[in-house]
Short mmCIF file of C-alpha atoms in Angstrom, two decimals:
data_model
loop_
_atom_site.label_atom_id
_atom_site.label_comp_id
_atom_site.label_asym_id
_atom_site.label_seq_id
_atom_site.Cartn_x
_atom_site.Cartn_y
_atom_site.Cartn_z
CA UNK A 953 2.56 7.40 21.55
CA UNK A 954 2.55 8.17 18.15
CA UNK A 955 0.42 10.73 16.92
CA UNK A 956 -1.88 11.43 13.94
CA UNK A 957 0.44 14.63 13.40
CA UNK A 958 3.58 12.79 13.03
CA UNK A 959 2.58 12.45 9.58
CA UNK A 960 1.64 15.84 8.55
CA UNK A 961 3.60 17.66 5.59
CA UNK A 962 2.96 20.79 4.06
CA UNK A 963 1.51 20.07 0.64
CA UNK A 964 0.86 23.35 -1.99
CA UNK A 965 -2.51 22.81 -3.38
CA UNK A 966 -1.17 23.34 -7.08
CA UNK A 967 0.79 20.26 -7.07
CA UNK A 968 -2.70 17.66 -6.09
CA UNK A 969 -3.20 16.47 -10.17
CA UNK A 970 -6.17 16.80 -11.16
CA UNK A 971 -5.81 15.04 -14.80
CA UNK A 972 -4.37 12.19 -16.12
CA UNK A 973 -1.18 12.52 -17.54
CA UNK A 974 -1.32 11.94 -21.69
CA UNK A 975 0.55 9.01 -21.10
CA UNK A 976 0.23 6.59 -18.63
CA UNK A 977 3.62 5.43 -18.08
CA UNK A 978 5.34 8.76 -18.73
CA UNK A 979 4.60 9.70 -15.30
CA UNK A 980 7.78 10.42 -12.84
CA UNK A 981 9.11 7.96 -10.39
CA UNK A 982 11.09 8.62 -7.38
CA UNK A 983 13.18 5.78 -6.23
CA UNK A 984 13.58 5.09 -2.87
CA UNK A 985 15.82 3.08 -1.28
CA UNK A 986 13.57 2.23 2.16
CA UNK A 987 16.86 1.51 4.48
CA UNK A 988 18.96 4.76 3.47
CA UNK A 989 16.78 7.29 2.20
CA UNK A 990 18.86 7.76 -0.91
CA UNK A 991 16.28 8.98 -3.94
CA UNK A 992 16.93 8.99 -7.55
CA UNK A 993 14.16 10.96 -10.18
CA UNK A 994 13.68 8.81 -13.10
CA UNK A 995 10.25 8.05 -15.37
CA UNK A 996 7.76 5.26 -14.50
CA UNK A 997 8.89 3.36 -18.05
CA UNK A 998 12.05 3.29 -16.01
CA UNK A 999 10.17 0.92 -13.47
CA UNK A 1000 11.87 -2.11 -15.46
CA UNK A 1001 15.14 -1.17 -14.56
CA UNK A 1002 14.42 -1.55 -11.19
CA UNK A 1003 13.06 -5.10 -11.41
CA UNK A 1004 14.31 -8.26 -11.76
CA UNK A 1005 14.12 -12.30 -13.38
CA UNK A 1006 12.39 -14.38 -10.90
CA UNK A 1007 10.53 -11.29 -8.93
CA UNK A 1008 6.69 -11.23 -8.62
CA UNK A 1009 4.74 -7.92 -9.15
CA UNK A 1010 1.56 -8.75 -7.11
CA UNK A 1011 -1.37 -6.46 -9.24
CA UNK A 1012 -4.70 -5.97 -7.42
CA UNK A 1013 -7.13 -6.48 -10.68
CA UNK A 1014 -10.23 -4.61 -8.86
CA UNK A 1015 -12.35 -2.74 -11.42
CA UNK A 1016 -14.20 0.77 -10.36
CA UNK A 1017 -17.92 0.70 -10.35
CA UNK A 1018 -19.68 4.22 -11.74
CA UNK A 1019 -21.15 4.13 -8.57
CA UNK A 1020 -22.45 7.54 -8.64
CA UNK A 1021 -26.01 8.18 -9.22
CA UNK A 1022 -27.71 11.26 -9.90
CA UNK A 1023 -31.50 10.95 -9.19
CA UNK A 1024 -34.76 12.62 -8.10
CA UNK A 1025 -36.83 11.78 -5.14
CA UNK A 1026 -40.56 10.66 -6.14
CA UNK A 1027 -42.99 12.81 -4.37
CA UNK A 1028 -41.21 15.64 -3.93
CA UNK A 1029 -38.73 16.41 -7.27
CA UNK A 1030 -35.53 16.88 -4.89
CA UNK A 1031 -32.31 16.35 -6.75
CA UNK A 1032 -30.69 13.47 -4.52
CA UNK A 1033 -26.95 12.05 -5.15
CA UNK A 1034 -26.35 8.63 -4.55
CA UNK A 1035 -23.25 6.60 -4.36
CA UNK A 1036 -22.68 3.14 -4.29
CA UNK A 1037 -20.24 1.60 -1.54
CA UNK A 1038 -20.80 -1.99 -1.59
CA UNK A 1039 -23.28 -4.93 -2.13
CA UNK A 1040 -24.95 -6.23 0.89
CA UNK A 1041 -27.06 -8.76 -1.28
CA UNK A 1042 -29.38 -9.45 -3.98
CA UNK A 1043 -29.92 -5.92 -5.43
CA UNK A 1044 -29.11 -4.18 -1.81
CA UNK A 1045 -26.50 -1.87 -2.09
CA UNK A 1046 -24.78 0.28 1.06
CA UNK A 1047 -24.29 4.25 -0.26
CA UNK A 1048 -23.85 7.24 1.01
CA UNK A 1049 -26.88 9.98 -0.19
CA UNK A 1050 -27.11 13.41 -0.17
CA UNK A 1051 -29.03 15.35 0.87
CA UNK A 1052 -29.69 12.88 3.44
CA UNK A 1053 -31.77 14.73 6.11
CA UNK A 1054 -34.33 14.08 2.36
CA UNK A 1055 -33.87 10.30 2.12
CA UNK A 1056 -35.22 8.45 4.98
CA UNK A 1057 -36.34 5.11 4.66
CA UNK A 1058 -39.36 4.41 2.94
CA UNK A 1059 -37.99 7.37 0.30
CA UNK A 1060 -37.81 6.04 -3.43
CA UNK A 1061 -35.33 7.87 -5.94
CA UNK A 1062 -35.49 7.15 -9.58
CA UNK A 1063 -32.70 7.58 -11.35
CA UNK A 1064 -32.32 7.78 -15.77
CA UNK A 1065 -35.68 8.60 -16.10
CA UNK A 1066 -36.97 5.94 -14.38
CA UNK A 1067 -34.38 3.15 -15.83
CA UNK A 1068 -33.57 2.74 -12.38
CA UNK A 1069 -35.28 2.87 -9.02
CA UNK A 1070 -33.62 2.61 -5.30
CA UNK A 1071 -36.04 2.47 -2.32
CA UNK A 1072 -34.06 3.19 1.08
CA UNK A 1073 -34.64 -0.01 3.22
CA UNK A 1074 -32.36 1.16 6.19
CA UNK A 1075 -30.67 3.96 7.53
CA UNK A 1076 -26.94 2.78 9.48
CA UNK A 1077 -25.90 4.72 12.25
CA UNK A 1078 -22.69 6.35 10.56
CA UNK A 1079 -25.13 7.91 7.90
CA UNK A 1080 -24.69 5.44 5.29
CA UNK A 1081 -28.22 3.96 3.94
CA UNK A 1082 -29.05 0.31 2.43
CA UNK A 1083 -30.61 0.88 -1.19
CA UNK A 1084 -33.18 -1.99 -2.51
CA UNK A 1085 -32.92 -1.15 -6.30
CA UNK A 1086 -35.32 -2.35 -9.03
CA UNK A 1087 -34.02 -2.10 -12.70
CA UNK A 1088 -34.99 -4.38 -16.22
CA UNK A 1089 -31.99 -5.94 -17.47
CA UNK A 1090 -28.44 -6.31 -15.98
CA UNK A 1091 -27.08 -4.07 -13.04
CA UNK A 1092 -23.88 -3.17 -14.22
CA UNK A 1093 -24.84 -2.13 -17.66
CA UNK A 1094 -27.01 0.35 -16.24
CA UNK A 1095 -24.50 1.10 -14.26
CA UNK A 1096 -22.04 1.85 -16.81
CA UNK A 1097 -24.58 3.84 -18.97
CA UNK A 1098 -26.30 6.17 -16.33
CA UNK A 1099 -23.81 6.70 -13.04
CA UNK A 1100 -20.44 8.31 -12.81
CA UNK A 1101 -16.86 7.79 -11.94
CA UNK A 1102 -17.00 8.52 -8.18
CA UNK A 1103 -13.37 10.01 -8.34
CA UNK A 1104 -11.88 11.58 -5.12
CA UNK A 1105 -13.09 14.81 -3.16
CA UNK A 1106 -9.57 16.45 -4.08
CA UNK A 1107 -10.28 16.27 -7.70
CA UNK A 1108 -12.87 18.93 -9.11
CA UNK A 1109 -12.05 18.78 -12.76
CA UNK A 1110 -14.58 16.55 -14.68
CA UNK A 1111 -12.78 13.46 -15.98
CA UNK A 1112 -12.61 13.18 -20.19
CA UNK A 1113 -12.56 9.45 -20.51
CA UNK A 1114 -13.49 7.15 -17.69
CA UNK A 1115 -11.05 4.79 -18.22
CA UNK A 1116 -8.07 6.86 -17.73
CA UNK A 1117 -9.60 6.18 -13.76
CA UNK A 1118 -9.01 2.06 -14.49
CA UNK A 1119 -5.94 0.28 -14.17
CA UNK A 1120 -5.53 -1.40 -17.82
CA UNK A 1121 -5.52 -4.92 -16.21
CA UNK A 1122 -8.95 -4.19 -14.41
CA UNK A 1123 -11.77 -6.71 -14.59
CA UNK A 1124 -13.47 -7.43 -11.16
CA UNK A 1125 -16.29 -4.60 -10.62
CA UNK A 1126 -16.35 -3.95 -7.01
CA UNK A 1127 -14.79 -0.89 -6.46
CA UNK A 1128 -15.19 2.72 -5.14
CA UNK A 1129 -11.76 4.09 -5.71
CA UNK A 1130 -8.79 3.14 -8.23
CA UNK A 1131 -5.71 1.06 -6.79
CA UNK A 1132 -3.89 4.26 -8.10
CA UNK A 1133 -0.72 2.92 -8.00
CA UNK A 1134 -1.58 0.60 -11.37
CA UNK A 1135 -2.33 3.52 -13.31
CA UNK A 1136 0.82 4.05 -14.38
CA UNK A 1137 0.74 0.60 -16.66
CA UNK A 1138 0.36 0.16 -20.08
CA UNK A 1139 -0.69 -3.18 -21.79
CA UNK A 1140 2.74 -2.74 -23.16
CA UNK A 1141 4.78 -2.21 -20.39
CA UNK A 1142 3.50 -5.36 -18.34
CA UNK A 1143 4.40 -7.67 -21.24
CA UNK A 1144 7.77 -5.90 -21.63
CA UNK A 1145 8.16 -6.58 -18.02
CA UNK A 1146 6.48 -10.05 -18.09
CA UNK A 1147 9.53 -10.81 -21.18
CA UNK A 1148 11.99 -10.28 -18.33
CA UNK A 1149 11.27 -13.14 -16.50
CA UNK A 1150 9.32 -11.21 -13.94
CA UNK A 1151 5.76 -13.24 -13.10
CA UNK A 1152 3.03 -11.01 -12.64
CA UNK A 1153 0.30 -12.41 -10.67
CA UNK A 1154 -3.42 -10.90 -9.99
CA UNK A 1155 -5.15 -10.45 -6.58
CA UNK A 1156 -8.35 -8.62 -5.71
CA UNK A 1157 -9.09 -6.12 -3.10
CA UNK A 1158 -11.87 -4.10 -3.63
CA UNK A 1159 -10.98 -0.71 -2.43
CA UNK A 1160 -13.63 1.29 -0.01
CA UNK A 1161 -13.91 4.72 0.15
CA UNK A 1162 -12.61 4.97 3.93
CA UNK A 1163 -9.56 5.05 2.18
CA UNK A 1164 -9.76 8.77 1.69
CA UNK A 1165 -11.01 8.58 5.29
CA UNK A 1166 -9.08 10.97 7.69
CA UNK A 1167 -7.22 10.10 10.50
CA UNK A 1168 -9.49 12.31 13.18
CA UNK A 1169 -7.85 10.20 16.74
CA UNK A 1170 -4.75 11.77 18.38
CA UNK A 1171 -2.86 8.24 18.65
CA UNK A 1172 -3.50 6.91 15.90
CA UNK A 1173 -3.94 3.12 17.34
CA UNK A 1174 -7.17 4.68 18.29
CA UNK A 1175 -8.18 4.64 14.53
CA UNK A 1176 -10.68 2.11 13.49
CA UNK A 1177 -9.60 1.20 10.05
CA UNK A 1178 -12.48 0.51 7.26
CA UNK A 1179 -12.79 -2.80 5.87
CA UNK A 1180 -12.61 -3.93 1.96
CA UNK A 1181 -13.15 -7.07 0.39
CA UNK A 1182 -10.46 -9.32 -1.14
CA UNK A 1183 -9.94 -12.96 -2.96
CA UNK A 1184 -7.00 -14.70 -4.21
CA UNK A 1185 -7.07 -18.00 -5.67
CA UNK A 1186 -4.80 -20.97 -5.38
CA UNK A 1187 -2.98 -20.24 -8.69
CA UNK A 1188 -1.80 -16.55 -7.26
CA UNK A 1189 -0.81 -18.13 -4.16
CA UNK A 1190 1.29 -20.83 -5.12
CA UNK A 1191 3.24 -18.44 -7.24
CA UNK A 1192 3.89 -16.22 -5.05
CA UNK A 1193 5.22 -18.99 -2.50
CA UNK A 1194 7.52 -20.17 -5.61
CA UNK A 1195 8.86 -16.31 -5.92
CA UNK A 1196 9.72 -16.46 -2.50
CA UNK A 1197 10.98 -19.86 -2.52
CA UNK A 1198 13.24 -19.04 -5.27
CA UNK A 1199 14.96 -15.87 -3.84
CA UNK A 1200 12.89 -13.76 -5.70
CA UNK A 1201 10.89 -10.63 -4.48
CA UNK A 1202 7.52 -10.13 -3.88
CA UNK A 1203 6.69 -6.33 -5.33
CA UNK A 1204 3.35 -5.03 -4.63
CA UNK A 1205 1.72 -2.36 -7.13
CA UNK A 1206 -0.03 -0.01 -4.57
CA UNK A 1207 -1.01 0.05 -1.33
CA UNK A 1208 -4.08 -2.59 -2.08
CA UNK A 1209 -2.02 -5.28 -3.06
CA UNK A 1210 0.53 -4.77 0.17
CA UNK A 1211 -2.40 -5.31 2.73
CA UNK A 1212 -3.87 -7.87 0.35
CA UNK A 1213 -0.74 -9.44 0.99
CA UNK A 1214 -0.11 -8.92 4.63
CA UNK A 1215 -3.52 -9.89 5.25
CA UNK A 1216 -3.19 -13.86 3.86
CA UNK A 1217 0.88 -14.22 4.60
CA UNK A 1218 1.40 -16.37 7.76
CA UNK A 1219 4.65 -15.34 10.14
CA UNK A 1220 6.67 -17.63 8.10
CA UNK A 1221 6.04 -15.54 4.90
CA UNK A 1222 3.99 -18.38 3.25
CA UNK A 1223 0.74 -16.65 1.25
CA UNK A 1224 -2.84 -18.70 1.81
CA UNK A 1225 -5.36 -18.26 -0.76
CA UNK A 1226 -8.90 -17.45 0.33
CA UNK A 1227 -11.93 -14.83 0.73
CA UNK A 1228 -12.60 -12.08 2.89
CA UNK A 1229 -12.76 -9.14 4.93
CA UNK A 1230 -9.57 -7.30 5.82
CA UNK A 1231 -9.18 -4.31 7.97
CA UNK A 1232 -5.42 -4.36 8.71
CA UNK A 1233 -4.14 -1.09 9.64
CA UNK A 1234 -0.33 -1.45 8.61
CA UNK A 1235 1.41 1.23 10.65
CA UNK A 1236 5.37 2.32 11.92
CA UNK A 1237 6.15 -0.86 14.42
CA UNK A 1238 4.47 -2.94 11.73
CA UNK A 1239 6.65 -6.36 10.72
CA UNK A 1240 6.23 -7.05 7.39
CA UNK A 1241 5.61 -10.82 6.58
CA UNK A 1242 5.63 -10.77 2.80
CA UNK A 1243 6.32 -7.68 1.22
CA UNK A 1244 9.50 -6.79 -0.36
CA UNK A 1245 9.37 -4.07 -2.59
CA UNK A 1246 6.26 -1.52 -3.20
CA UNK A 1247 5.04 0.98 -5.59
CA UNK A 1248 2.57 3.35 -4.78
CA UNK A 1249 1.77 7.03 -5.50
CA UNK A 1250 2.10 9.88 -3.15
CA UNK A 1251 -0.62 10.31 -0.48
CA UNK A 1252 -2.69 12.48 1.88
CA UNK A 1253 -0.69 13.94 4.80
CA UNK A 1254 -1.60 12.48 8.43
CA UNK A 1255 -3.45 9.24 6.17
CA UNK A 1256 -3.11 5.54 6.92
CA UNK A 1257 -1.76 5.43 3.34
CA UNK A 1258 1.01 7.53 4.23
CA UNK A 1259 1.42 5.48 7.45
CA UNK A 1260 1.51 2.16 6.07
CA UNK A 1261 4.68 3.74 3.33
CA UNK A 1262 6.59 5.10 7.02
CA UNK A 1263 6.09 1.43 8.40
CA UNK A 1264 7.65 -0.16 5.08
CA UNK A 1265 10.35 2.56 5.55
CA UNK A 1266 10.61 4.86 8.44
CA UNK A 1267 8.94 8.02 9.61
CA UNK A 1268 12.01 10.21 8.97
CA UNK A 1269 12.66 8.85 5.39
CA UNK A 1270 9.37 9.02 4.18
CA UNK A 1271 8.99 12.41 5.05
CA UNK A 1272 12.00 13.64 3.58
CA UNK A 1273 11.44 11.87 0.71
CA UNK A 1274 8.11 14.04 0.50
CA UNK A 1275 9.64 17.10 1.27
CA UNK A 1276 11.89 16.94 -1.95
CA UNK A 1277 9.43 15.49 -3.71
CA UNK A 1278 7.36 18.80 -3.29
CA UNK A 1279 10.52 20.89 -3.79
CA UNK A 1280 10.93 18.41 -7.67
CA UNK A 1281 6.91 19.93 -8.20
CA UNK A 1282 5.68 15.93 -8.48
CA UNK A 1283 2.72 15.57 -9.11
CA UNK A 1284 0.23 13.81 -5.70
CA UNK A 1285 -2.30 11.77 -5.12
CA UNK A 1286 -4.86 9.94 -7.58
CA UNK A 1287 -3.49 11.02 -11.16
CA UNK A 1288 -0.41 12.18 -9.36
CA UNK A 1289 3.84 10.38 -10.03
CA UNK A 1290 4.82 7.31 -8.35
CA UNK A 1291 7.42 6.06 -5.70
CA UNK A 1292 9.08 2.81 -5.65
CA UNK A 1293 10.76 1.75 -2.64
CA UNK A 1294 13.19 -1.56 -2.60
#
């Protein structure tokens, strides 16, 4: 059996960033090689060194929502927090609310002095409730002028400029969290890898906050993994398929993009394009269908994150590699240094 404490390491709590780096791509990078274990400290510019004509960077294009919403419940003047998980349809939106022994259903919270309004139309049994909102105008521009960036419970400092917590090549709204991993990228960067004859190629996963989640079972093939959304469309498929066909590899930025594709690659290795949900819980014993390289940032001990990196690796390797990487001071987590691993 393999436990939930098989992937515990001792982190210091200095070293969890919580900033952006000035520059995006001046981040470190450890280098991994997945089979041996052998690690080389280099700079994530140096990511094109590492990369090669005819490979395929697979970039999960999923844009944050600022799906947190400060509001007041009518009737009574409580201060309520609301944050946005995911559309259930029309203007019906799952959250999370706090305090939410305040907001049963029936309660109505307005929100921007009254620019917005969210009645709660159901409450789920985990907790969560479904919000019927009523606005004038478009959603997402209220959005993006009254909520917040809903950035992870490990991060307390108040974030300068929102879209330091946006991949540069973001532009599907959907999300809850960052695909962290693309962070790193500059506008630059990309087209000084795309020069190199590597094809880049977007997918979508919109990522779920159950991917902070922890890991509460003993084994963890008790764990019931959360479920996100994802799309890719014919074009991203068939050139992936042509990577592969041509001896190239298929590189996934972040742990998004991997299950993205795991999720639509057959046992041959062939990608399908398609819609959907996807709850695949990639852990050691795993066989890996499509991926061949991944980068991804460093990530909570005993987390599925951290489990699917041992399965594309191995336990041992992984946790070494953490070890030194705590002994180098990298930075972990959200706004923390990257890992490749080939």
């Amino acid at each position: 059996m393999m436990k939930t404490s098989d992937f515990y390491y001792e982190l210091p709590k200095e070293l969890i960033a919580q900033t952006p780096i000035a520059q995006r791509d001046h981040s470190r990078l450890m280098v991994l090689d997945r089979h041996t274990g052998a690690i080389s400290h280099e700079h994530f510019y140096d990511i094109k060194k590492h990369l090669n004509p005819g490979d395929c960077l697979v970039i999960n294009d999923t844009r944050v929502l600022p799906a947190r919403l400060y509001g007041v419940k009518q009737g009574g003047g409580a201060n309520v927090e609301v944050l946005l998980l995911k559309n259930v349809g029309g203007d019906d939106w799952e959250c999370i609310v706090y305090p939410g022994r305040r907001l049963k259903t029936g309660a109505v919270v307005s929100f921007g002095d009254g620019q917005l309004t969210g009645e709660i139309v159901e409450v789920r049994p985990d907790g969560n409730r479904v919000v019927r909102f009523t606005y004038e105008g478009i959603f997402l521009e209220l959005l993006e002028k009254i909520g917040t960036m809903p950035l992870p419970p490990y991060i307390t400092e108040r974030l300068e400029d929102g879209e330091r917590y946006q991949t540069v090549y973001s532009r599907e709204n959907g999300s809850a969290a960052a695909p962290t991993a693309g962070l790193h990228f500059t506008k630059e960067l990309l087209r000084e890898i795309e020069d190199m004859g590597v094809d880049i190629v977007h997918v979508t996963l919109h990522v779920g906050l159950g991917t902070f989640r922890p890991v509460k079972e003993e084994n963890i093939t008790d764990h019931v993994m959360h479920v996100e959304r994802y799309h890719v469309t014919e074009d991203a498929a068939a050139r992936i398929n042509a990577a592969k066909a041509r001896g190239g590899r298929v590189i996934a930025v972040g742990t998004t993009s991997c299950r993205t594709l795991e999720t639509i690659g057959d046992e041959n290795g062939v990608v399908h394009a398609g819609e959907g949900d996807t709850g695949i819980f990639i852990y050691p014993g795993y066989r890996f269908k499509v991926l061949d390289g991944l980068i991804t940032n460093f990530h909570l001990p005993e987390s599925t994150l951290i489990m699917l990196v041992s399965a594309f690796s191995t336990r041992e390797i992984i946790l070494k590699a953490y070890e030194e990487a705590v002994r180098e001071r990298y930075r972990f987590f959200s706004f923390g240094d990257a890992m490749f691993l080939y």
